[in-house]
Amino acid sequence: MLKRLLPNLACMLCHQHSSSVVCQFCRYDTVFFHHTDKPSNLLLRPEVAKYVKHSAIDGLYSIGPYQWPLNKLIGRLKSSRDLLPAGVLADWFAESIANADLPLLPEALLPVPITYWRYYQRRYNQAVELANLIGKKINIPVDTQWARRKTAKQQTGLNRQQRLQNLRRAYIVSDGLPYRHLAIVDDVITTGSTVDVLAKQLKRANPRVKIDVWATAVTLAPLVNRS
Ligand SMILES: [Zn+2]
């Protein structure tokens, strides 16, 4: 706690002297999804959309590609409940949304749930931490009761079809949600399978709802054994 009250003297990424958590040089070297000459909705950018499953998602918004330093900040957030990287990610995400050509903001942020077992191990859900910080900055409520993750079978050792089937059975989604426009929040989108399954279930349970995905980073290069 005391550490958080003291001014930062070093950049979290390069460890050089800095009065901010991430120094100006590291920020300068960060690759952002800029909105000046391209649509803010990444699903309208073929170089992103081709890697992300989006049969039920209407929009995808993110800070930048999953590479240094976003991977480092997200890794740190996941490995320990360190709110400093979460704060940087939330600040950058809020800036990105402020610059986006977004017709309307969603009415609620829905963090992707994790299993009770994972929660028990980690004591926190990084998607909830991010959603809370972003929601506070942009003034959008966070709904953590919208879905529940069951203790599903491990995805490892399953083929692509089995993984998808496993994923479809993994979540229970609420019906009768009082919203028309939502954003599912996650730290990183790798294939989009999880958020797409969740969006599909949400639309089935809540017809006519518009669903965006807000992720702090998106993986662009295809991975081996993507699910
Ligand atoms: Zn730095």
mmCIF file of C-alpha atoms and ligand atoms in Angstrom:
data_model
loop_
_atom_site.group_PDB
_atom_site.id
_atom_site.type_symbol
_atom_site.label_atom_id
_atom_site.label_comp_id
_atom_site.label_asym_id
_atom_site.label_seq_id
_atom_site.Cartn_x
_atom_site.Cartn_y
_atom_site.Cartn_z
ATOM 1 C CA MET A 1 0.000 0.000 0.000
ATOM 2 C CA LEU A 2 2.791 2.392 0.967
ATOM 3 C CA LYS A 3 4.509 1.645 -2.346
ATOM 4 C CA ARG A 4 1.441 2.894 -4.176
ATOM 5 C CA LEU A 5 1.410 6.172 -2.277
ATOM 6 C CA LEU A 6 5.015 7.006 -3.113
ATOM 7 C CA PRO A 7 5.808 8.650 -6.457
ATOM 8 C CA ASN A 8 7.151 6.259 -9.096
ATOM 9 C CA LEU A 9 10.830 6.778 -9.653
ATOM 10 C CA ALA A 10 11.347 4.206 -12.366
ATOM 11 C CA CYS A 11 9.491 3.170 -15.495
ATOM 12 C CA MET A 12 7.818 -0.199 -15.021
ATOM 13 C CA LEU A 13 9.084 -1.368 -18.411
ATOM 14 C CA CYS A 14 12.638 -0.043 -18.906
ATOM 15 C CA HIS A 15 13.439 0.819 -15.261
ATOM 16 C CA GLN A 16 14.842 4.205 -16.270
ATOM 17 C CA HIS A 17 14.029 7.204 -14.110
ATOM 18 C CA SER A 18 10.417 8.272 -14.677
ATOM 19 C CA SER A 19 7.753 10.185 -12.805
ATOM 20 C CA SER A 20 5.047 8.114 -14.502
ATOM 21 C CA VAL A 21 4.469 4.354 -14.325
ATOM 22 C CA VAL A 22 5.492 3.996 -17.994
ATOM 23 C CA CYS A 23 8.042 6.532 -19.249
ATOM 24 C CA GLN A 24 7.507 8.691 -22.342
ATOM 25 C CA PHE A 25 10.095 6.715 -24.337
ATOM 26 C CA CYS A 26 8.394 3.362 -23.747
ATOM 27 C CA ARG A 27 5.074 4.927 -24.568
ATOM 28 C CA TYR A 28 6.551 6.349 -27.765
ATOM 29 C CA ASP A 29 7.750 2.850 -28.744
ATOM 30 C CA THR A 30 4.312 1.315 -28.126
ATOM 31 C CA VAL A 31 2.316 0.280 -31.204
ATOM 32 C CA PHE A 32 -1.254 1.578 -30.870
ATOM 33 C CA PHE A 33 -4.235 0.938 -33.122
ATOM 34 C CA HIS A 34 -4.499 4.554 -34.272
ATOM 35 C CA HIS A 35 -7.872 5.798 -35.423
ATOM 36 C CA THR A 36 -6.851 8.654 -37.720
ATOM 37 C CA ASP A 37 -6.872 6.846 -41.068
ATOM 38 C CA LYS A 38 -8.575 3.560 -40.169
ATOM 39 C CA PRO A 39 -11.916 2.595 -38.593
ATOM 40 C CA SER A 40 -11.862 2.311 -34.788
ATOM 41 C CA ASN A 41 -13.928 -0.876 -34.977
ATOM 42 C CA LEU A 42 -11.175 -3.424 -35.590
ATOM 43 C CA LEU A 43 -13.632 -5.824 -37.229
ATOM 44 C CA LEU A 44 -13.664 -3.351 -40.128
ATOM 45 C CA ARG A 45 -9.898 -3.780 -40.543
ATOM 46 C CA PRO A 46 -9.249 -6.972 -42.574
ATOM 47 C CA GLU A 47 -5.735 -7.392 -41.125
ATOM 48 C CA VAL A 48 -7.331 -7.800 -37.660
ATOM 49 C CA ALA A 49 -10.732 -9.281 -38.509
ATOM 50 C CA LYS A 50 -9.258 -12.261 -40.368
ATOM 51 C CA TYR A 51 -7.709 -13.549 -37.134
ATOM 52 C CA VAL A 52 -10.677 -12.945 -34.804
ATOM 53 C CA LYS A 53 -13.809 -15.083 -34.672
ATOM 54 C CA HIS A 54 -16.757 -12.701 -34.800
ATOM 55 C CA SER A 55 -19.989 -14.387 -35.813
ATOM 56 C CA ALA A 56 -21.930 -12.694 -32.974
ATOM 57 C CA ILE A 57 -19.749 -9.675 -32.154
ATOM 58 C CA ASP A 58 -20.654 -6.269 -33.596
ATOM 59 C CA GLY A 59 -17.510 -4.331 -32.737
ATOM 60 C CA LEU A 60 -13.991 -4.862 -31.410
ATOM 61 C CA TYR A 61 -12.010 -2.091 -29.738
ATOM 62 C CA SER A 62 -8.496 -2.367 -28.347
ATOM 63 C CA ILE A 63 -5.354 -0.423 -27.462
ATOM 64 C CA GLY A 64 -2.960 -2.271 -29.759
ATOM 65 C CA PRO A 65 -1.481 -5.583 -30.892
ATOM 66 C CA TYR A 66 -0.485 -8.146 -28.277
ATOM 67 C CA GLN A 67 3.251 -7.496 -28.323
ATOM 68 C CA TRP A 68 5.697 -5.510 -26.216
ATOM 69 C CA PRO A 69 4.766 -3.668 -24.032
ATOM 70 C CA LEU A 70 1.087 -4.663 -23.841
ATOM 71 C CA ASN A 71 2.004 -8.349 -23.407
ATOM 72 C CA LYS A 72 4.355 -7.390 -20.594
ATOM 73 C CA LEU A 73 1.765 -5.235 -18.801
ATOM 74 C CA ILE A 74 -0.947 -7.899 -19.189
ATOM 75 C CA GLY A 75 1.467 -10.644 -18.059
ATOM 76 C CA ARG A 76 2.241 -8.673 -14.933
ATOM 77 C CA LEU A 77 -1.418 -8.081 -14.219
ATOM 78 C CA LYS A 78 -2.164 -11.787 -14.620
ATOM 79 C CA SER A 79 0.708 -13.084 -12.535
ATOM 80 C CA SER A 80 0.082 -10.828 -9.553
ATOM 81 C CA ARG A 81 -2.696 -8.541 -8.512
ATOM 82 C CA ASP A 82 -0.602 -5.550 -9.459
ATOM 83 C CA LEU A 83 -2.862 -2.599 -10.082
ATOM 84 C CA LEU A 84 -0.102 -0.448 -11.597
ATOM 85 C CA PRO A 85 -0.131 -2.223 -14.984
ATOM 86 C CA ALA A 86 -3.939 -2.419 -14.767
ATOM 87 C CA GLY A 87 -4.001 1.374 -14.293
ATOM 88 C CA VAL A 88 -1.772 1.953 -17.343
ATOM 89 C CA LEU A 89 -3.890 -0.401 -19.478
ATOM 90 C CA ALA A 90 -7.121 1.265 -18.316
ATOM 91 C CA ASP A 91 -5.699 4.764 -19.004
ATOM 92 C CA TRP A 92 -4.570 3.799 -22.489
ATOM 93 C CA PHE A 93 -7.842 2.041 -23.233
ATOM 94 C CA ALA A 94 -9.899 5.046 -22.082
ATOM 95 C CA GLU A 95 -7.745 7.335 -24.282
ATOM 96 C CA SER A 96 -8.270 5.015 -27.212
ATOM 97 C CA ILE A 97 -12.047 5.063 -26.711
ATOM 98 C CA ALA A 98 -12.010 8.875 -26.374
ATOM 99 C CA ASN A 99 -10.340 9.061 -29.809
ATOM 100 C CA ALA A 100 -12.518 6.389 -31.395
ATOM 101 C CA ASP A 101 -15.287 7.008 -33.922
ATOM 102 C CA LEU A 102 -17.761 5.317 -31.619
ATOM 103 C CA PRO A 103 -21.394 6.222 -32.311
ATOM 104 C CA LEU A 104 -22.565 5.334 -28.794
ATOM 105 C CA LEU A 105 -20.915 4.016 -25.671
ATOM 106 C CA PRO A 106 -22.179 0.684 -24.276
ATOM 107 C CA GLU A 107 -24.545 0.810 -21.304
ATOM 108 C CA ALA A 108 -22.581 -1.747 -19.285
ATOM 109 C CA LEU A 109 -19.220 -3.516 -19.224
ATOM 110 C CA LEU A 110 -19.301 -7.294 -18.821
ATOM 111 C CA PRO A 111 -15.977 -8.814 -17.757
ATOM 112 C CA VAL A 112 -15.326 -12.367 -19.010
ATOM 113 C CA PRO A 113 -15.804 -14.657 -15.992
ATOM 114 C CA ILE A 114 -13.268 -17.206 -14.792
ATOM 115 C CA THR A 115 -13.982 -20.432 -12.898
ATOM 116 C CA TYR A 116 -14.348 -20.397 -9.122
ATOM 117 C CA TRP A 117 -11.309 -22.661 -9.010
ATOM 118 C CA ARG A 118 -9.179 -20.177 -10.964
ATOM 119 C CA TYR A 119 -10.556 -17.379 -8.818
ATOM 120 C CA TYR A 120 -9.699 -19.345 -5.694
ATOM 121 C CA GLN A 121 -6.141 -19.804 -6.936
ATOM 122 C CA ARG A 122 -5.563 -16.214 -8.055
ATOM 123 C CA ARG A 123 -7.960 -14.348 -5.765
ATOM 124 C CA TYR A 124 -8.939 -12.011 -8.565
ATOM 125 C CA ASN A 125 -10.109 -11.885 -12.157
ATOM 126 C CA GLN A 126 -8.002 -9.575 -14.300
ATOM 127 C CA ALA A 127 -10.942 -8.862 -16.644
ATOM 128 C CA VAL A 128 -12.957 -7.577 -13.639
ATOM 129 C CA GLU A 129 -10.054 -5.397 -12.486
ATOM 130 C CA LEU A 130 -9.723 -3.888 -15.958
ATOM 131 C CA ALA A 131 -13.483 -3.407 -16.401
ATOM 132 C CA ASN A 132 -13.756 -1.652 -13.017
ATOM 133 C CA LEU A 133 -10.918 0.768 -13.789
ATOM 134 C CA ILE A 134 -12.116 1.476 -17.344
ATOM 135 C CA GLY A 135 -15.745 1.798 -16.181
ATOM 136 C CA LYS A 136 -14.715 4.338 -13.559
ATOM 137 C CA LYS A 137 -12.800 6.400 -16.107
ATOM 138 C CA ILE A 138 -15.522 6.431 -18.764
ATOM 139 C CA ASN A 139 -18.416 6.328 -16.302
ATOM 140 C CA ILE A 140 -20.008 3.049 -17.399
ATOM 141 C CA PRO A 141 -21.325 0.521 -14.837
ATOM 142 C CA VAL A 142 -19.752 -2.932 -14.605
ATOM 143 C CA ASP A 143 -22.001 -5.989 -14.429
ATOM 144 C CA THR A 144 -20.240 -9.039 -12.974
ATOM 145 C CA GLN A 145 -23.405 -11.140 -12.604
ATOM 146 C CA TRP A 146 -24.158 -11.522 -16.312
ATOM 147 C CA ALA A 147 -22.398 -14.871 -16.776
ATOM 148 C CA ARG A 148 -20.853 -17.671 -14.799
ATOM 149 C CA ARG A 149 -17.999 -19.938 -15.805
ATOM 150 C CA LYS A 150 -18.497 -23.566 -14.860
ATOM 151 C CA THR A 151 -15.523 -25.728 -14.005
ATOM 152 C CA ALA A 152 -15.009 -27.047 -17.496
ATOM 153 C CA LYS A 153 -12.679 -29.721 -18.789
ATOM 154 C CA GLN A 154 -9.170 -28.543 -19.599
ATOM 155 C CA GLN A 155 -8.831 -27.459 -23.228
ATOM 156 C CA THR A 156 -5.441 -29.113 -23.607
ATOM 157 C CA GLY A 157 -5.438 -32.430 -25.459
ATOM 158 C CA LEU A 158 -8.726 -31.687 -27.230
ATOM 159 C CA ASN A 159 -9.025 -31.149 -30.964
ATOM 160 C CA ARG A 160 -10.487 -27.946 -32.416
ATOM 161 C CA GLN A 161 -14.049 -29.272 -32.584
ATOM 162 C CA GLN A 162 -13.907 -30.643 -29.029
ATOM 163 C CA ARG A 163 -12.453 -27.373 -27.757
ATOM 164 C CA LEU A 164 -15.341 -25.384 -29.221
ATOM 165 C CA GLN A 165 -17.886 -27.824 -27.825
ATOM 166 C CA ASN A 166 -16.199 -27.632 -24.423
ATOM 167 C CA LEU A 167 -16.225 -23.838 -24.586
ATOM 168 C CA ARG A 168 -19.952 -23.720 -25.456
ATOM 169 C CA ARG A 169 -20.767 -25.737 -22.351
ATOM 170 C CA ALA A 170 -18.470 -23.690 -20.135
ATOM 171 C CA TYR A 171 -20.646 -20.618 -19.544
ATOM 172 C CA ILE A 172 -24.090 -19.863 -18.165
ATOM 173 C CA VAL A 173 -25.378 -16.504 -19.370
ATOM 174 C CA SER A 174 -28.210 -14.461 -17.781
ATOM 175 C CA ASP A 175 -31.334 -13.649 -19.737
ATOM 176 C CA GLY A 176 -33.495 -10.551 -19.320
ATOM 177 C CA LEU A 177 -30.519 -8.178 -19.079
ATOM 178 C CA PRO A 178 -31.782 -4.565 -19.044
ATOM 179 C CA TYR A 179 -29.400 -3.386 -21.780
ATOM 180 C CA ARG A 180 -29.477 -2.832 -25.531
ATOM 181 C CA HIS A 181 -25.747 -2.280 -26.036
ATOM 182 C CA LEU A 182 -23.003 -4.068 -24.104
ATOM 183 C CA ALA A 183 -19.256 -4.499 -24.149
ATOM 184 C CA ILE A 184 -17.638 -7.752 -23.086
ATOM 185 C CA VAL A 185 -14.289 -6.924 -21.465
ATOM 186 C CA ASP A 186 -11.197 -9.115 -21.582
ATOM 187 C CA ASP A 187 -7.469 -8.553 -21.265
ATOM 188 C CA VAL A 188 -6.388 -10.096 -24.566
ATOM 189 C CA ILE A 189 -8.224 -11.522 -27.563
ATOM 190 C CA THR A 190 -6.276 -14.383 -29.123
ATOM 191 C CA THR A 191 -8.728 -16.163 -31.405
ATOM 192 C CA GLY A 192 -11.985 -14.565 -30.311
ATOM 193 C CA SER A 193 -13.542 -18.001 -29.674
ATOM 194 C CA THR A 194 -14.402 -17.350 -26.024
ATOM 195 C CA VAL A 195 -15.953 -13.912 -26.521
ATOM 196 C CA ASP A 196 -17.766 -15.076 -29.652
ATOM 197 C CA VAL A 197 -19.321 -18.028 -27.794
ATOM 198 C CA LEU A 198 -20.343 -15.663 -24.982
ATOM 199 C CA ALA A 199 -21.780 -13.125 -27.444
ATOM 200 C CA LYS A 200 -23.749 -15.856 -29.220
ATOM 201 C CA GLN A 201 -25.248 -17.060 -25.925
ATOM 202 C CA LEU A 202 -25.990 -13.467 -24.869
ATOM 203 C CA LYS A 203 -27.816 -12.775 -28.129
ATOM 204 C CA ARG A 204 -29.801 -15.992 -27.814
ATOM 205 C CA ALA A 205 -30.857 -15.082 -24.249
ATOM 206 C CA ASN A 206 -31.264 -11.348 -24.959
ATOM 207 C CA PRO A 207 -32.413 -10.793 -28.551
ATOM 208 C CA ARG A 208 -31.639 -7.454 -30.259
ATOM 209 C CA VAL A 209 -28.742 -6.630 -27.966
ATOM 210 C CA LYS A 210 -25.672 -5.077 -29.612
ATOM 211 C CA ILE A 211 -22.388 -6.567 -28.395
ATOM 212 C CA ASP A 212 -18.946 -5.017 -28.659
ATOM 213 C CA VAL A 213 -15.746 -6.461 -27.276
ATOM 214 C CA TRP A 214 -13.322 -4.248 -25.380
ATOM 215 C CA ALA A 215 -9.914 -5.870 -25.007
ATOM 216 C CA THR A 216 -6.672 -4.237 -23.953
ATOM 217 C CA ALA A 217 -4.789 -6.150 -26.690
ATOM 218 C CA VAL A 218 -5.441 -8.329 -29.742
ATOM 219 C CA THR A 219 -3.156 -11.054 -31.096
ATOM 220 C CA LEU A 220 -2.600 -10.468 -34.794
ATOM 221 C CA ALA A 221 -0.326 -13.303 -35.936
ATOM 222 C CA PRO A 222 -1.905 -16.749 -36.241
ATOM 223 C CA LEU A 223 -0.831 -19.212 -33.580
ATOM 224 C CA VAL A 224 -0.366 -22.947 -33.895
ATOM 225 C CA ASN A 225 -3.315 -24.878 -32.364
ATOM 226 C CA ARG A 226 -5.510 -21.817 -32.040
ATOM 227 C CA SER A 227 -8.870 -22.693 -30.530
HETATM 228 ZN ZN ZN B 1 10.360 3.144 -20.001
#
